[in-house]
């Protein structure tokens, strides 16, 4: 039967560490503890006193001062592995955990699972070809030497990295090593651990290489195991359930996550909140129980993503207070000026503001820097404004203490035009059609990042007809919407027709409409 030696890396709460080690060893398993060298000696002494007389628990000495992203974490793990191999000759598996990990299955279930397949459980995927690294440095982790801790000495860390880049001080990966990457929380069989320890004694060059890589705990064991063990004997997964937030931080589990955790196809979970006293107590008792009936749903990550995303838009438990009323208001009026040339729409809107004393907000859904009153944070990014578009407009009506509002939109925002037109409020849409010569289209292509200063003229000439068709298509999509109040003007329109159109758009008298129609340099570029 499988017997596990847990490699427990921890750095705080000695009483909790002792309790955790006793819980894990209660079912006949073993625990080798490494307590961070940065922690006070008095806390380490408390652990030694707490495990005195426990034959299945040992501590590692000397202690290593560990730092995130450093080789020190691998060094502490290796020292603890050697201690466990020597102290527990009957251990068949070595399982890496932290002080924040807790069992979500019984020891009986875990032993049966490990006995059922003669494999190593370690997430191990190709460093370069996989998408395991989502953001930040990738190749730079390996080809440059990282000599200081990134979190404690950030400026020095990146200054040294930039210096190596400038001086061309990159290095080669050992030629017979194919670097792999994966979670640091693994479970390895005894023969595999013995092969790893023998390998590092024999290949000091590989150890020297990984000593100065960044975050080697995600690559060192993952690489060595794949070189020392047949692939058929490796299950490329971790047995520890963990999830990450959108900010790249581990999600923390609390008392109300008990049932969710037990339903996952893992043996342990990380991270359990130290404040989740009820959950810690229940999971501590679970390991030494005889329970084997664990219905596996495996839905933890899907549920977490679902609820997180609903929470972001105010639909997890209830709508946010500003979304409870989704309409702008039946008594309100919205005038939307749609124009591809933003400066033309802004001139027209500015004159309307003066002539009608009506609040005007320019391209608030197109231009991040649009001047807006403080709306409590909902106004800070284009993504938020777009997501809560009706709420933004409703709050603007309230801030301006008005029932009429003028906004400007790019014709590419035809989805917003359709949404506002479908509201119970009265929406009038004015299409301002301008001539778009090659100079304008070229400037437009530069603004949207389609071309740059070095783009050849031949390439630009090829894309200009397509850009022209894009502008035409955007206006056609707006015309295709079933709009009750749709109006248009263009720069070739005579003044009488222009005044008559503006009279209907702004519901004003002809004299005021004529003042707006005579906006100085309205269509000039």
XYZ file of C-alpha atoms in Angstrom:
525
model
C 0.000 0.000 0.000
C 1.170 3.529 -0.803
C 2.655 5.525 2.046
C 3.281 9.204 1.481
C 6.119 11.363 2.766
C 4.891 14.946 2.629
C 7.476 17.617 1.844
C 5.974 20.482 3.846
C 7.397 23.938 3.100
C 6.119 26.618 5.479
C 7.167 29.934 6.955
C 4.764 30.955 9.755
C 2.347 29.840 12.482
C 4.347 27.073 14.204
C 1.320 25.790 16.121
C -0.618 25.409 12.881
C 2.335 23.643 11.246
C 2.552 21.136 14.086
C -1.197 20.478 13.931
C -1.035 20.037 10.157
C 1.871 17.586 10.409
C 0.102 15.544 13.090
C -3.077 15.383 11.012
C -1.171 14.100 7.980
C 0.826 11.521 9.922
C -2.206 10.224 11.827
C -3.074 7.820 8.987
C 0.414 6.272 8.899
C 2.035 8.720 6.464
C 5.155 10.792 7.031
C 5.989 14.502 7.114
C 9.324 16.268 6.561
C 9.097 19.958 7.477
C 11.179 22.810 6.136
C 10.553 25.995 8.113
C 11.808 29.126 6.319
C 15.150 30.376 7.559
C 13.789 33.913 7.605
C 11.360 32.997 10.382
C 12.519 33.528 13.997
C 14.536 30.747 15.637
C 12.053 30.756 18.515
C 9.262 29.657 16.133
C 11.401 26.861 14.738
C 12.162 25.738 18.289
C 8.409 25.651 18.976
C 7.962 23.279 16.021
C 10.746 21.013 17.276
C 9.088 20.862 20.698
C 5.698 20.252 19.145
C 6.808 17.195 17.128
C 9.011 15.685 19.831
C 8.174 12.002 20.194
C 6.487 11.837 16.749
C 8.417 9.130 14.821
C 6.745 9.962 11.508
C 7.610 13.686 11.535
C 11.055 15.252 11.047
C 12.395 18.757 10.493
C 15.105 19.845 8.068
C 18.268 21.569 9.247
C 19.947 23.846 8.406
C 17.064 26.030 7.277
C 17.207 27.902 3.969
C 16.131 31.536 3.704
C 13.537 31.320 0.941
C 12.447 33.999 -1.516
C 9.747 33.855 -4.158
C 11.152 33.173 -7.621
C 14.575 32.192 -6.262
C 16.614 28.987 -6.338
C 16.296 28.974 -2.545
C 12.853 27.358 -2.836
C 14.300 24.494 -4.873
C 17.234 24.194 -2.474
C 14.889 23.949 0.518
C 12.839 21.310 -1.324
C 15.923 19.243 -2.205
C 17.242 19.379 1.366
C 13.865 18.257 2.689
C 13.612 15.496 0.076
C 16.996 14.087 1.115
C 15.938 14.217 4.745
C 12.687 12.383 3.970
C 14.358 9.726 1.803
C 16.775 8.891 4.609
C 14.278 9.173 7.481
C 11.377 7.261 5.897
C 12.633 4.183 4.018
C 9.075 2.813 3.761
C 7.694 5.901 1.995
C 6.585 5.051 -1.535
C 5.607 8.582 -2.663
C 6.827 12.089 -1.906
C 4.185 14.814 -2.070
C 5.091 18.522 -2.114
C 2.712 20.777 -0.107
C 2.748 24.111 1.702
C 1.359 25.362 4.969
C -1.655 26.691 3.042
C -2.552 23.253 1.628
C -5.113 20.906 3.145
C -6.384 17.451 2.187
C -9.738 17.340 0.381
C -9.871 13.546 0.332
C -9.203 10.863 2.963
C -5.842 9.104 3.243
C -7.603 5.865 2.368
C -8.857 7.385 -0.890
C -5.428 8.897 -1.650
C -3.553 5.644 -1.031
C -5.954 3.722 -3.262
C -5.545 6.286 -6.019
C -1.739 6.150 -5.886
C -1.785 2.338 -5.790
C -4.052 2.174 -8.835
C -1.467 3.667 -11.207
C 2.317 3.397 -11.128
C 3.010 6.949 -12.303
C 4.467 10.248 -11.168
C 2.021 13.141 -10.857
C 3.794 16.288 -12.016
C 2.562 18.938 -14.414
C 5.242 19.038 -17.102
C 4.680 20.766 -20.446
C 7.084 22.223 -22.987
C 8.453 25.557 -21.777
C 8.505 27.213 -25.195
C 5.654 25.601 -27.120
C 2.997 25.641 -24.400
C 0.997 28.654 -23.222
C 1.592 27.862 -19.548
C 3.159 31.302 -19.017
C 0.297 33.722 -19.656
C 2.035 37.081 -19.142
C 5.460 38.535 -18.477
C 8.878 37.145 -19.287
C 9.299 33.765 -20.914
C 12.615 33.000 -22.627
C 14.262 35.654 -20.435
C 13.657 33.434 -17.400
C 16.279 31.055 -18.753
C 18.771 32.805 -21.034
C 19.679 35.577 -18.565
C 21.116 35.223 -15.066
C 18.856 36.376 -12.254
C 20.930 37.145 -9.177
C 18.594 39.108 -6.888
C 15.033 38.685 -5.663
C 12.543 40.385 -7.971
C 10.058 41.216 -5.206
C 12.532 42.603 -2.674
C 14.875 44.348 -5.151
C 12.656 45.136 -8.126
C 14.690 48.021 -9.544
C 17.962 46.116 -9.273
C 16.409 42.975 -10.740
C 15.203 44.739 -13.888
C 18.319 46.911 -14.160
C 20.500 43.780 -14.241
C 18.185 42.204 -16.792
C 18.345 45.265 -19.052
C 22.138 45.443 -18.720
C 22.457 41.821 -19.882
C 20.187 42.556 -22.838
C 22.202 45.599 -23.874
C 25.561 43.821 -23.550
C 24.376 40.654 -25.265
C 25.068 38.469 -22.231
C 22.494 35.806 -22.964
C 23.488 32.183 -22.376
C 22.626 28.825 -23.869
C 20.477 26.176 -22.263
C 22.421 22.918 -21.625
C 22.269 21.192 -25.033
C 20.856 17.890 -23.783
C 18.126 19.528 -21.668
C 14.607 20.208 -22.934
C 13.146 22.650 -20.437
C 9.651 21.876 -19.149
C 7.347 23.922 -16.926
C 4.412 23.287 -14.611
C 3.002 23.558 -11.119
C 5.445 23.166 -8.238
C 2.970 20.966 -6.339
C 3.899 17.438 -7.413
C 3.748 13.843 -6.118
C 6.681 11.635 -7.151
C 7.411 7.946 -6.602
C 10.418 6.941 -4.552
C 12.476 5.603 -7.505
C 11.919 8.895 -9.328
C 13.085 10.950 -6.365
C 16.184 8.788 -6.045
C 16.942 9.293 -9.753
C 16.553 13.070 -9.382
C 18.894 13.219 -6.377
C 21.481 11.063 -8.159
C 21.224 13.200 -11.295
C 21.922 16.484 -9.522
C 24.952 14.945 -7.821
C 26.223 13.888 -11.246
C 25.250 16.923 -13.349
C 26.400 19.987 -11.467
C 26.296 21.970 -14.730
C 22.508 21.595 -14.884
C 22.200 22.676 -11.248
C 24.383 25.733 -11.922
C 22.150 26.664 -14.845
C 18.904 26.451 -12.867
C 20.421 28.269 -9.873
C 20.265 31.567 -11.767
C 17.021 31.060 -13.694
C 13.912 32.893 -12.591
C 11.177 30.939 -10.765
C 13.048 27.598 -11.004
C 10.516 25.808 -8.775
C 8.267 25.783 -11.869
C 10.934 24.283 -14.168
C 13.599 22.314 -12.244
C 11.749 19.164 -11.154
C 9.435 19.371 -14.138
C 12.432 19.216 -16.498
C 14.433 16.561 -14.665
C 11.537 14.155 -14.232
C 10.764 14.267 -17.956
C 14.407 13.385 -18.704
C 14.662 10.588 -16.158
C 11.286 8.850 -16.367
C 9.524 7.326 -19.412
C 6.673 9.558 -20.551
C 4.187 6.732 -20.148
C 4.931 6.823 -16.401
C 4.196 10.541 -16.024
C 0.715 11.936 -15.459
C 1.181 15.587 -16.437
C -1.057 17.098 -13.787
C -0.922 18.207 -10.191
C -2.922 16.494 -7.460
C -3.314 19.836 -5.687
C -6.360 21.903 -6.620
C -5.657 25.607 -6.988
C -7.175 28.465 -8.949
C -5.913 31.897 -9.925
C -7.755 35.189 -10.050
C -7.686 37.579 -13.023
C -4.797 39.330 -11.268
C -2.598 36.207 -11.262
C -2.967 35.602 -7.525
C -4.049 32.266 -6.008
C -7.730 32.193 -5.097
C -8.368 31.659 -1.379
C -10.911 29.145 -0.075
C -13.215 29.789 2.886
C -15.728 27.909 5.048
C -18.441 27.887 2.398
C -16.182 26.127 -0.138
C -16.183 22.770 1.676
C -18.546 20.898 -0.652
C -17.003 22.420 -3.772
C -13.511 21.330 -2.738
C -14.480 17.742 -1.958
C -16.092 17.460 -5.393
C -12.834 18.172 -7.242
C -10.651 15.404 -8.687
C -7.666 16.268 -6.496
C -6.205 15.114 -3.199
C -5.265 18.510 -1.724
C -6.313 22.141 -2.185
C -4.419 25.433 -1.948
C -4.859 28.085 -0.533
C -7.075 27.655 2.521
C -7.676 30.875 4.423
C -6.211 30.831 7.955
C -9.473 32.479 9.037
C -11.557 29.561 7.701
C -11.567 27.779 11.066
C -14.571 25.613 10.283
C -13.138 24.472 6.952
C -9.715 23.754 8.457
C -11.272 21.658 11.213
C -13.418 19.619 8.818
C -10.595 19.005 6.347
C -8.195 18.086 9.152
C -10.550 15.350 10.323
C -11.233 14.196 6.750
C -7.705 12.896 6.045
C -7.749 10.305 8.821
C -11.351 9.259 8.186
C -12.445 6.122 6.308
C -14.547 8.049 3.831
C -14.232 6.956 0.187
C -17.522 8.173 -1.306
C -16.415 11.302 -3.096
C -18.694 12.177 -6.032
C -16.395 14.012 -8.436
C -17.925 16.960 -10.298
C -14.676 18.644 -11.323
C -16.488 21.926 -11.840
C -14.498 24.184 -9.517
C -12.684 26.264 -12.095
C -15.752 26.643 -14.317
C -17.869 27.784 -11.374
C -15.174 30.192 -10.184
C -14.854 31.780 -13.625
C -18.635 31.939 -14.035
C -19.249 33.644 -10.689
C -16.234 35.950 -11.008
C -17.310 37.208 -14.407
C -20.923 37.671 -13.252
C -19.638 39.561 -10.243
C -17.739 41.936 -12.505
C -20.943 42.993 -14.242
C -23.092 43.029 -11.118
C -24.992 39.799 -11.751
C -23.588 37.397 -9.167
C -26.231 37.769 -6.472
C -28.121 40.868 -7.591
C -27.725 43.754 -9.965
C -25.663 46.699 -8.886
C -27.789 49.586 -7.702
C -27.182 51.621 -10.859
C -28.302 48.709 -13.073
C -31.625 48.003 -11.373
C -33.420 50.362 -13.764
C -32.142 49.572 -17.266
C -33.986 52.332 -19.150
C -32.781 55.889 -19.599
C -36.293 57.011 -18.709
C -39.419 57.465 -20.792
C -39.404 61.228 -20.294
C -35.825 61.717 -21.480
C -34.453 62.660 -24.890
C -31.122 61.568 -26.388
C -29.622 63.171 -29.502
C -26.836 61.089 -31.081
C -24.533 62.780 -33.610
C -22.844 60.057 -35.676
C -19.803 61.182 -37.650
C -16.570 59.546 -38.791
C -14.696 62.841 -38.662
C -14.724 63.506 -34.950
C -13.698 67.175 -35.284
C -16.773 67.882 -37.422
C -19.168 66.373 -34.865
C -17.412 68.178 -32.016
C -17.824 71.561 -33.759
C -21.501 70.911 -34.414
C -22.087 69.735 -30.841
C -20.256 72.732 -29.362
C -22.458 75.163 -31.286
C -25.589 73.264 -30.214
C -24.455 73.474 -26.593
C -24.186 77.262 -26.815
C -27.301 77.818 -28.880
C -29.632 75.494 -26.937
C -28.027 75.468 -23.452
C -28.127 71.680 -23.692
C -25.540 69.356 -22.065
C -23.180 67.776 -24.595
C -20.741 64.903 -24.108
C -18.528 64.166 -27.061
C -17.111 60.757 -28.011
C -17.434 59.190 -24.539
C -17.679 55.637 -25.933
C -14.811 56.117 -28.389
C -12.313 58.418 -26.675
C -10.845 57.532 -23.279
C -9.940 61.162 -22.511
C -13.455 62.564 -23.022
C -14.216 65.068 -20.256
C -16.791 63.576 -17.887
C -18.018 64.402 -14.398
C -17.108 61.934 -11.666
C -19.515 59.003 -11.944
C -18.078 56.930 -9.114
C -15.612 54.878 -11.172
C -18.000 53.533 -13.797
C -16.641 56.202 -16.168
C -12.944 55.346 -15.887
C -12.420 53.088 -18.893
C -14.027 52.669 -22.290
C -14.755 49.033 -21.459
C -16.730 50.029 -18.350
C -18.603 52.782 -20.166
C -19.541 50.403 -22.954
C -20.591 47.617 -20.571
C -22.774 49.966 -18.487
C -23.734 52.329 -21.303
C -27.305 53.022 -20.225
C -26.245 53.458 -16.610
C -23.561 55.955 -17.686
C -26.070 58.033 -19.639
C -28.632 57.858 -16.837
C -26.051 59.132 -14.362
C -25.097 61.930 -16.772
C -28.723 63.055 -16.986
C -28.788 63.185 -13.189
C -25.491 65.035 -12.881
C -26.523 67.638 -15.475
C -30.040 67.817 -13.969
C -31.427 67.693 -17.496
C -33.804 65.552 -19.530
C -32.040 66.247 -22.856
C -28.528 65.159 -23.734
C -26.348 65.240 -26.869
C -23.583 62.684 -27.413
C -21.265 61.935 -30.329
C -20.552 58.449 -31.680
C -18.290 56.962 -34.306
C -20.359 55.074 -36.918
C -18.459 51.922 -35.966
C -20.525 51.957 -32.760
C -23.705 50.962 -34.572
C -24.432 48.485 -31.751
C -24.778 51.394 -29.323
C -27.011 53.282 -31.741
C -29.316 50.255 -31.922
C -29.320 49.849 -28.131
C -30.171 53.477 -27.410
C -32.842 53.540 -30.120
C -34.501 50.507 -28.504
C -34.801 52.312 -25.171
C -38.085 53.780 -23.918
C -36.547 57.246 -24.111
C -36.851 59.347 -27.270
C -33.702 58.915 -29.375
C -32.879 61.025 -32.414
C -29.910 60.001 -34.566
C -28.171 62.482 -36.882
C -25.825 61.010 -39.492
C -23.190 63.554 -40.533
C -21.665 62.335 -43.777
C -18.354 63.853 -44.846
C -16.136 63.500 -47.877
C -13.235 61.179 -47.094
C -10.240 61.837 -49.321
C -7.027 59.829 -49.302
C -5.318 62.174 -46.842
C -8.093 61.693 -44.303
C -8.164 57.908 -44.768
C -4.407 57.733 -44.331
C -4.645 59.683 -41.075
C -7.475 57.430 -39.934
C -5.365 54.331 -40.670
C -2.542 55.777 -38.570
C -4.890 56.574 -35.660
C -6.206 53.016 -35.491
C -2.698 51.550 -35.768
C -3.217 49.993 -39.179
C -0.177 51.706 -40.703
C 2.911 53.422 -39.368
C 5.539 55.914 -40.501
C 7.484 53.215 -42.346
C 4.539 51.620 -44.170
C 5.300 51.731 -47.943
C 3.096 53.961 -50.089
C 2.293 50.990 -52.305
C 0.773 49.170 -49.324
C -1.181 52.253 -48.270
C -2.640 52.671 -51.757
C -3.842 49.085 -51.627
C -5.758 49.477 -48.353
C -7.360 52.889 -49.008
C -10.249 51.468 -51.093
C -10.970 48.945 -48.339
C -11.054 51.715 -45.722
C -13.488 53.656 -47.895
C -15.764 50.634 -48.074
C -15.527 50.222 -44.276
C -16.821 53.753 -43.715
C -19.666 53.233 -46.179
C -20.554 49.889 -44.570
C -20.668 51.402 -41.070
C -23.241 53.996 -42.138
C -25.232 51.322 -43.991
C -25.408 49.228 -40.819
C -26.924 52.195 -38.983
C -29.441 52.791 -41.780
C -30.391 49.104 -41.548
C -31.515 49.602 -37.942
C -35.219 50.242 -37.590
C -34.855 53.857 -36.405
C -37.971 55.975 -36.059
C -36.043 59.246 -35.845
C -33.088 59.082 -38.264
C -31.769 62.201 -40.017
C -28.754 62.963 -42.202
C -26.760 65.951 -43.356
C -23.710 66.253 -45.577
C -21.357 69.002 -46.627
C -22.998 69.394 -50.054
C -26.448 70.102 -48.615
C -27.971 73.532 -49.243
C -28.583 75.745 -46.221
C -32.371 75.588 -46.349
C -32.394 71.777 -46.227
C -29.698 71.773 -43.552
C -31.680 74.191 -41.349
C -34.884 72.211 -41.800
C -33.115 68.986 -40.788
C -31.497 70.531 -37.706
C -34.846 72.005 -36.675
C -36.283 68.480 -36.454
C -33.192 66.968 -34.822
C -32.909 69.531 -32.023
C -36.672 70.437 -31.916
C -35.799 74.130 -32.041
C -36.937 77.133 -34.048
C -35.523 77.927 -37.487
C -33.460 80.853 -36.215
C -31.603 78.640 -33.696
C -31.209 75.863 -36.270
C -29.733 78.379 -38.722
C -27.209 79.447 -36.063
C -26.142 75.823 -35.626
C -26.036 75.260 -39.407
C -23.654 78.214 -39.776
C -21.072 76.676 -37.396
C -17.745 78.191 -38.580
C -15.583 75.834 -40.661
C -17.955 72.973 -39.867
C -16.724 70.520 -42.487
C -13.121 71.768 -42.775
C -10.303 69.285 -42.084
